[in-house]
Amino acid sequence: DRAIQILSRTPGADPSALGRDYVKGFCKNCAHVKVLRFPTVRQEQEGFLGGASQSSYLQSLLLSEDTAENAFVYLMLHAADRFRQTHGHFPGKFDDGVQEDVGGVKSIVSSALSEAGLPTIPVAEEYVQELCRCGAGEIHTVAAVVGGIVAEEAIKLLTEQFVPLSGTLVYNAIRSTTLRIGKF
């Protein structure tokens, strides 16, 4: 009752909206309340190698045996986005320009690593070839897995019951593994 009286004095508060059961339930569970902050898609795209802490974090992922492959997939996806921004289409979209696109993607990956102050790592030829071969297409099974993950996260947000993933989830369909990237 005391909590309801204090809350009803808050400017703009509607005392009739504060039911006794609601306040009691909140007070009972307030130890588990978390504030979640997520970057926007634009912040993620613009700052994926921005800042020293993000660069060192990505470097640790790229140099770790357990996470290197998935971190490289993350880097390749950003390279594909940069390629699209530069050339107006995704790499491999046109059959007659696939080999040219392979060189362009390798160049983007190398320049992105050097911009971030990361050591140049060998660009895995198989990943670049596969990225350019698919030409921004999607495989149905990959779409189904990613769609299931997105649906699960949407349910978490809508029901306000579990803590949603933070950061970026990278799904490597070649190895059937995932990696969460980001310290958000």
PDB file of C-alpha atoms in Angstrom:
ATOM      1  CA  ASP A   1       0.000   0.000   0.000  1.00  0.00           C
ATOM      2  CA  ARG A   2       2.826   2.368   0.844  1.00  0.00           C
ATOM      3  CA  ALA A   3       4.466   1.728  -2.549  1.00  0.00           C
ATOM      4  CA  ILE A   4       1.187   2.554  -4.335  1.00  0.00           C
ATOM      5  CA  GLN A   5       0.885   5.831  -2.400  1.00  0.00           C
ATOM      6  CA  ILE A   6       4.462   6.829  -3.291  1.00  0.00           C
ATOM      7  CA  LEU A   7       4.047   5.892  -6.956  1.00  0.00           C
ATOM      8  CA  SER A   8       0.715   7.708  -7.259  1.00  0.00           C
ATOM      9  CA  ARG A   9       2.445  10.975  -6.267  1.00  0.00           C
ATOM     10  CA  THR A  10       4.783  10.712  -9.272  1.00  0.00           C
ATOM     11  CA  PRO A  11       3.963  13.427 -11.835  1.00  0.00           C
ATOM     12  CA  GLY A  12       1.952  11.991 -14.718  1.00  0.00           C
ATOM     13  CA  ALA A  13       1.163   8.731 -12.934  1.00  0.00           C
ATOM     14  CA  ASP A  14      -2.371   7.371 -13.072  1.00  0.00           C
ATOM     15  CA  PRO A  15      -3.209   5.991  -9.605  1.00  0.00           C
ATOM     16  CA  SER A  16      -6.051   3.871 -10.994  1.00  0.00           C
ATOM     17  CA  ALA A  17      -3.591   2.024 -13.284  1.00  0.00           C
ATOM     18  CA  LEU A  18      -1.559   0.848 -10.296  1.00  0.00           C
ATOM     19  CA  GLY A  19      -3.312  -2.202  -8.966  1.00  0.00           C
ATOM     20  CA  ARG A  20      -2.263  -3.780  -5.718  1.00  0.00           C
ATOM     21  CA  ASP A  21      -1.482  -7.138  -7.370  1.00  0.00           C
ATOM     22  CA  TYR A  22       0.549  -5.456 -10.100  1.00  0.00           C
ATOM     23  CA  VAL A  23       2.741  -3.538  -7.626  1.00  0.00           C
ATOM     24  CA  LYS A  24       3.089  -6.607  -5.392  1.00  0.00           C
ATOM     25  CA  GLY A  25       4.209  -8.719  -8.341  1.00  0.00           C
ATOM     26  CA  PHE A  26       6.670  -6.077  -9.467  1.00  0.00           C
ATOM     27  CA  CYS A  27       8.196  -5.697  -6.004  1.00  0.00           C
ATOM     28  CA  LYS A  28       8.475  -9.474  -5.702  1.00  0.00           C
ATOM     29  CA  ASN A  29      10.350  -9.809  -9.007  1.00  0.00           C
ATOM     30  CA  CYS A  30      12.264  -6.513  -9.213  1.00  0.00           C
ATOM     31  CA  ALA A  31      15.567  -8.232  -8.399  1.00  0.00           C
ATOM     32  CA  HIS A  32      15.391  -9.795 -11.869  1.00  0.00           C
ATOM     33  CA  VAL A  33      14.734  -6.572 -13.806  1.00  0.00           C
ATOM     34  CA  LYS A  34      17.332  -5.769 -16.457  1.00  0.00           C
ATOM     35  CA  VAL A  35      17.780  -2.770 -18.718  1.00  0.00           C
ATOM     36  CA  LEU A  36      18.528  -3.946 -22.241  1.00  0.00           C
ATOM     37  CA  ARG A  37      20.106  -1.653 -24.801  1.00  0.00           C
ATOM     38  CA  PHE A  38      20.694  -2.744 -28.358  1.00  0.00           C
ATOM     39  CA  PRO A  39      22.470  -1.004 -31.199  1.00  0.00           C
ATOM     40  CA  THR A  40      20.457  -0.103 -34.237  1.00  0.00           C
ATOM     41  CA  VAL A  41      21.191  -1.873 -37.508  1.00  0.00           C
ATOM     42  CA  ARG A  42      22.851   1.312 -38.762  1.00  0.00           C
ATOM     43  CA  GLN A  43      25.104   1.486 -35.682  1.00  0.00           C
ATOM     44  CA  GLU A  44      26.039  -2.147 -36.220  1.00  0.00           C
ATOM     45  CA  GLN A  45      26.881  -1.593 -39.892  1.00  0.00           C
ATOM     46  CA  GLU A  46      28.786   1.641 -39.372  1.00  0.00           C
ATOM     47  CA  GLY A  47      30.722   0.560 -36.319  1.00  0.00           C
ATOM     48  CA  PHE A  48      31.506  -3.093 -36.894  1.00  0.00           C
ATOM     49  CA  LEU A  49      35.221  -2.304 -36.883  1.00  0.00           C
ATOM     50  CA  GLY A  50      34.954   1.119 -35.299  1.00  0.00           C
ATOM     51  CA  GLY A  51      36.691   1.952 -32.092  1.00  0.00           C
ATOM     52  CA  ALA A  52      39.634   0.281 -30.428  1.00  0.00           C
ATOM     53  CA  SER A  53      37.567  -1.934 -28.142  1.00  0.00           C
ATOM     54  CA  GLN A  54      35.450  -3.332 -30.996  1.00  0.00           C
ATOM     55  CA  SER A  55      38.554  -3.899 -33.146  1.00  0.00           C
ATOM     56  CA  SER A  56      40.421  -5.714 -30.380  1.00  0.00           C
ATOM     57  CA  TYR A  57      37.309  -7.770 -29.661  1.00  0.00           C
ATOM     58  CA  LEU A  58      36.993  -8.792 -33.314  1.00  0.00           C
ATOM     59  CA  GLN A  59      40.729  -9.500 -33.439  1.00  0.00           C
ATOM     60  CA  SER A  60      40.437 -11.857 -30.475  1.00  0.00           C
ATOM     61  CA  LEU A  61      37.570 -13.645 -32.249  1.00  0.00           C
ATOM     62  CA  LEU A  62      39.516 -13.914 -35.506  1.00  0.00           C
ATOM     63  CA  LEU A  63      42.617 -15.282 -33.768  1.00  0.00           C
ATOM     64  CA  SER A  64      40.805 -17.780 -31.547  1.00  0.00           C
ATOM     65  CA  GLU A  65      40.632 -21.305 -32.890  1.00  0.00           C
ATOM     66  CA  ASP A  66      37.046 -21.769 -31.657  1.00  0.00           C
ATOM     67  CA  THR A  67      35.567 -18.588 -33.116  1.00  0.00           C
ATOM     68  CA  ALA A  68      37.778 -17.672 -36.080  1.00  0.00           C
ATOM     69  CA  GLU A  69      35.642 -19.253 -38.768  1.00  0.00           C
ATOM     70  CA  ASN A  70      32.390 -17.661 -37.642  1.00  0.00           C
ATOM     71  CA  ALA A  71      34.078 -14.292 -37.075  1.00  0.00           C
ATOM     72  CA  PHE A  72      35.368 -14.501 -40.632  1.00  0.00           C
ATOM     73  CA  VAL A  73      31.806 -15.158 -41.873  1.00  0.00           C
ATOM     74  CA  TYR A  74      30.756 -11.995 -40.002  1.00  0.00           C
ATOM     75  CA  LEU A  75      33.562 -10.065 -41.675  1.00  0.00           C
ATOM     76  CA  MET A  76      32.579 -11.442 -45.093  1.00  0.00           C
ATOM     77  CA  LEU A  77      28.950 -10.369 -44.654  1.00  0.00           C
ATOM     78  CA  HIS A  78      30.070  -6.834 -43.862  1.00  0.00           C
ATOM     79  CA  ALA A  79      32.385  -6.949 -46.880  1.00  0.00           C
ATOM     80  CA  ALA A  80      29.397  -7.922 -49.044  1.00  0.00           C
ATOM     81  CA  ASP A  81      27.461  -4.918 -47.692  1.00  0.00           C
ATOM     82  CA  ARG A  82      30.359  -2.578 -48.432  1.00  0.00           C
ATOM     83  CA  PHE A  83      30.690  -4.085 -51.905  1.00  0.00           C
ATOM     84  CA  ARG A  84      27.007  -3.378 -52.543  1.00  0.00           C
ATOM     85  CA  GLN A  85      27.393   0.208 -51.343  1.00  0.00           C
ATOM     86  CA  THR A  86      30.371   0.722 -53.650  1.00  0.00           C
ATOM     87  CA  HIS A  87      29.237  -1.174 -56.759  1.00  0.00           C
ATOM     88  CA  GLY A  88      25.440  -0.957 -56.514  1.00  0.00           C
ATOM     89  CA  HIS A  89      24.965  -4.746 -56.436  1.00  0.00           C
ATOM     90  CA  PHE A  90      25.980  -7.686 -54.303  1.00  0.00           C
ATOM     91  CA  PRO A  91      29.083  -9.645 -55.296  1.00  0.00           C
ATOM     92  CA  GLY A  92      28.344 -12.377 -57.837  1.00  0.00           C
ATOM     93  CA  LYS A  93      25.014 -10.968 -58.931  1.00  0.00           C
ATOM     94  CA  PHE A  94      26.086 -11.036 -62.578  1.00  0.00           C
ATOM     95  CA  ASP A  95      27.532 -14.304 -63.887  1.00  0.00           C
ATOM     96  CA  ASP A  96      30.045 -12.649 -66.191  1.00  0.00           C
ATOM     97  CA  GLY A  97      31.641 -10.607 -63.380  1.00  0.00           C
ATOM     98  CA  VAL A  98      32.102 -13.189 -60.623  1.00  0.00           C
ATOM     99  CA  GLN A  99      35.918 -13.301 -60.829  1.00  0.00           C
ATOM    100  CA  GLU A 100      36.129  -9.505 -60.760  1.00  0.00           C
ATOM    101  CA  ASP A 101      33.858  -9.493 -57.720  1.00  0.00           C
ATOM    102  CA  VAL A 102      36.121 -12.014 -55.937  1.00  0.00           C
ATOM    103  CA  GLY A 103      39.019  -9.571 -56.217  1.00  0.00           C
ATOM    104  CA  GLY A 104      36.817  -6.710 -55.058  1.00  0.00           C
ATOM    105  CA  VAL A 105      35.644  -8.583 -51.961  1.00  0.00           C
ATOM    106  CA  LYS A 106      39.227  -9.562 -51.053  1.00  0.00           C
ATOM    107  CA  SER A 107      40.264  -5.937 -51.405  1.00  0.00           C
ATOM    108  CA  ILE A 108      37.419  -4.755 -49.165  1.00  0.00           C
ATOM    109  CA  VAL A 109      38.261  -7.320 -46.463  1.00  0.00           C
ATOM    110  CA  SER A 110      41.950  -6.322 -46.509  1.00  0.00           C
ATOM    111  CA  SER A 111      41.188  -2.596 -46.373  1.00  0.00           C
ATOM    112  CA  ALA A 112      38.625  -3.070 -43.576  1.00  0.00           C
ATOM    113  CA  LEU A 113      41.177  -4.967 -41.503  1.00  0.00           C
ATOM    114  CA  SER A 114      43.880  -2.350 -42.075  1.00  0.00           C
ATOM    115  CA  GLU A 115      41.452   0.538 -41.304  1.00  0.00           C
ATOM    116  CA  ALA A 116      40.708  -1.101 -37.968  1.00  0.00           C
ATOM    117  CA  GLY A 117      44.390  -1.631 -37.213  1.00  0.00           C
ATOM    118  CA  LEU A 118      44.005  -5.389 -37.299  1.00  0.00           C
ATOM    119  CA  PRO A 119      46.718  -7.639 -38.675  1.00  0.00           C
ATOM    120  CA  THR A 120      46.129  -8.783 -42.221  1.00  0.00           C
ATOM    121  CA  ILE A 121      44.943 -12.358 -42.152  1.00  0.00           C
ATOM    122  CA  PRO A 122      44.840 -14.602 -45.174  1.00  0.00           C
ATOM    123  CA  VAL A 123      41.466 -14.310 -46.840  1.00  0.00           C
ATOM    124  CA  ALA A 124      39.963 -17.779 -47.136  1.00  0.00           C
ATOM    125  CA  GLU A 125      39.464 -18.331 -50.845  1.00  0.00           C
ATOM    126  CA  GLU A 126      36.588 -20.779 -50.319  1.00  0.00           C
ATOM    127  CA  TYR A 127      34.533 -18.209 -48.408  1.00  0.00           C
ATOM    128  CA  VAL A 128      35.059 -15.470 -50.962  1.00  0.00           C
ATOM    129  CA  GLN A 129      34.226 -17.852 -53.819  1.00  0.00           C
ATOM    130  CA  GLU A 130      31.072 -19.050 -52.042  1.00  0.00           C
ATOM    131  CA  LEU A 131      29.993 -15.499 -51.227  1.00  0.00           C
ATOM    132  CA  CYS A 132      30.365 -14.474 -54.864  1.00  0.00           C
ATOM    133  CA  ARG A 133      28.887 -17.714 -56.220  1.00  0.00           C
ATOM    134  CA  CYS A 134      25.588 -17.295 -54.405  1.00  0.00           C
ATOM    135  CA  GLY A 135      25.118 -13.752 -55.734  1.00  0.00           C
ATOM    136  CA  ALA A 136      23.041 -12.587 -52.733  1.00  0.00           C
ATOM    137  CA  GLY A 137      20.738 -15.567 -53.077  1.00  0.00           C
ATOM    138  CA  GLU A 138      19.591 -17.498 -50.075  1.00  0.00           C
ATOM    139  CA  ILE A 139      19.332 -21.176 -49.404  1.00  0.00           C
ATOM    140  CA  HIS A 140      15.906 -22.290 -48.190  1.00  0.00           C
ATOM    141  CA  THR A 141      17.224 -24.316 -45.267  1.00  0.00           C
ATOM    142  CA  VAL A 142      19.351 -21.413 -44.050  1.00  0.00           C
ATOM    143  CA  ALA A 143      16.366 -19.090 -44.339  1.00  0.00           C
ATOM    144  CA  ALA A 144      14.309 -21.554 -42.285  1.00  0.00           C
ATOM    145  CA  VAL A 145      16.905 -21.769 -39.493  1.00  0.00           C
ATOM    146  CA  VAL A 146      17.434 -18.012 -39.339  1.00  0.00           C
ATOM    147  CA  GLY A 147      13.667 -17.440 -39.488  1.00  0.00           C
ATOM    148  CA  GLY A 148      13.215 -19.785 -36.516  1.00  0.00           C
ATOM    149  CA  ILE A 149      15.849 -17.916 -34.519  1.00  0.00           C
ATOM    150  CA  VAL A 150      14.249 -14.565 -35.349  1.00  0.00           C
ATOM    151  CA  ALA A 151      10.801 -15.891 -34.384  1.00  0.00           C
ATOM    152  CA  GLU A 152      12.126 -17.116 -31.037  1.00  0.00           C
ATOM    153  CA  GLU A 153      13.705 -13.732 -30.307  1.00  0.00           C
ATOM    154  CA  ALA A 154      10.498 -11.926 -31.318  1.00  0.00           C
ATOM    155  CA  ILE A 155       8.509 -14.109 -28.921  1.00  0.00           C
ATOM    156  CA  LYS A 156      10.951 -13.237 -26.126  1.00  0.00           C
ATOM    157  CA  LEU A 157      10.437  -9.534 -26.794  1.00  0.00           C
ATOM    158  CA  LEU A 158       6.660  -9.711 -27.171  1.00  0.00           C
ATOM    159  CA  THR A 159       6.028 -11.863 -24.114  1.00  0.00           C
ATOM    160  CA  GLU A 160       8.602  -9.999 -22.045  1.00  0.00           C
ATOM    161  CA  GLN A 161       9.607 -13.330 -20.570  1.00  0.00           C
ATOM    162  CA  PHE A 162      13.148 -14.308 -21.412  1.00  0.00           C
ATOM    163  CA  VAL A 163      16.237 -12.218 -22.043  1.00  0.00           C
ATOM    164  CA  PRO A 164      16.729 -11.777 -25.805  1.00  0.00           C
ATOM    165  CA  LEU A 165      20.100 -12.162 -27.482  1.00  0.00           C
ATOM    166  CA  SER A 166      22.264  -9.085 -27.468  1.00  0.00           C
ATOM    167  CA  GLY A 167      24.722  -8.240 -30.198  1.00  0.00           C
ATOM    168  CA  THR A 168      24.808  -9.954 -33.566  1.00  0.00           C
ATOM    169  CA  LEU A 169      24.268 -13.666 -34.057  1.00  0.00           C
ATOM    170  CA  VAL A 170      26.295 -15.159 -36.904  1.00  0.00           C
ATOM    171  CA  TYR A 171      25.005 -18.477 -38.271  1.00  0.00           C
ATOM    172  CA  ASN A 172      27.582 -20.495 -40.196  1.00  0.00           C
ATOM    173  CA  ALA A 173      25.553 -22.957 -42.265  1.00  0.00           C
ATOM    174  CA  ILE A 174      28.683 -24.660 -43.576  1.00  0.00           C
ATOM    175  CA  ARG A 175      29.654 -25.867 -40.093  1.00  0.00           C
ATOM    176  CA  SER A 176      26.216 -25.553 -38.419  1.00  0.00           C
ATOM    177  CA  THR A 177      27.600 -23.287 -35.715  1.00  0.00           C
ATOM    178  CA  THR A 178      26.679 -19.898 -34.306  1.00  0.00           C
ATOM    179  CA  LEU A 179      28.637 -17.060 -32.766  1.00  0.00           C
ATOM    180  CA  ARG A 180      27.319 -14.056 -30.870  1.00  0.00           C
ATOM    181  CA  ILE A 181      29.365 -10.974 -31.675  1.00  0.00           C
ATOM    182  CA  GLY A 182      29.164  -7.790 -29.681  1.00  0.00           C
ATOM    183  CA  LYS A 183      29.601  -6.466 -26.201  1.00  0.00           C
ATOM    184  CA  PHE A 184      26.338  -4.558 -26.034  1.00  0.00           C
TER     185      PHE A 184
END
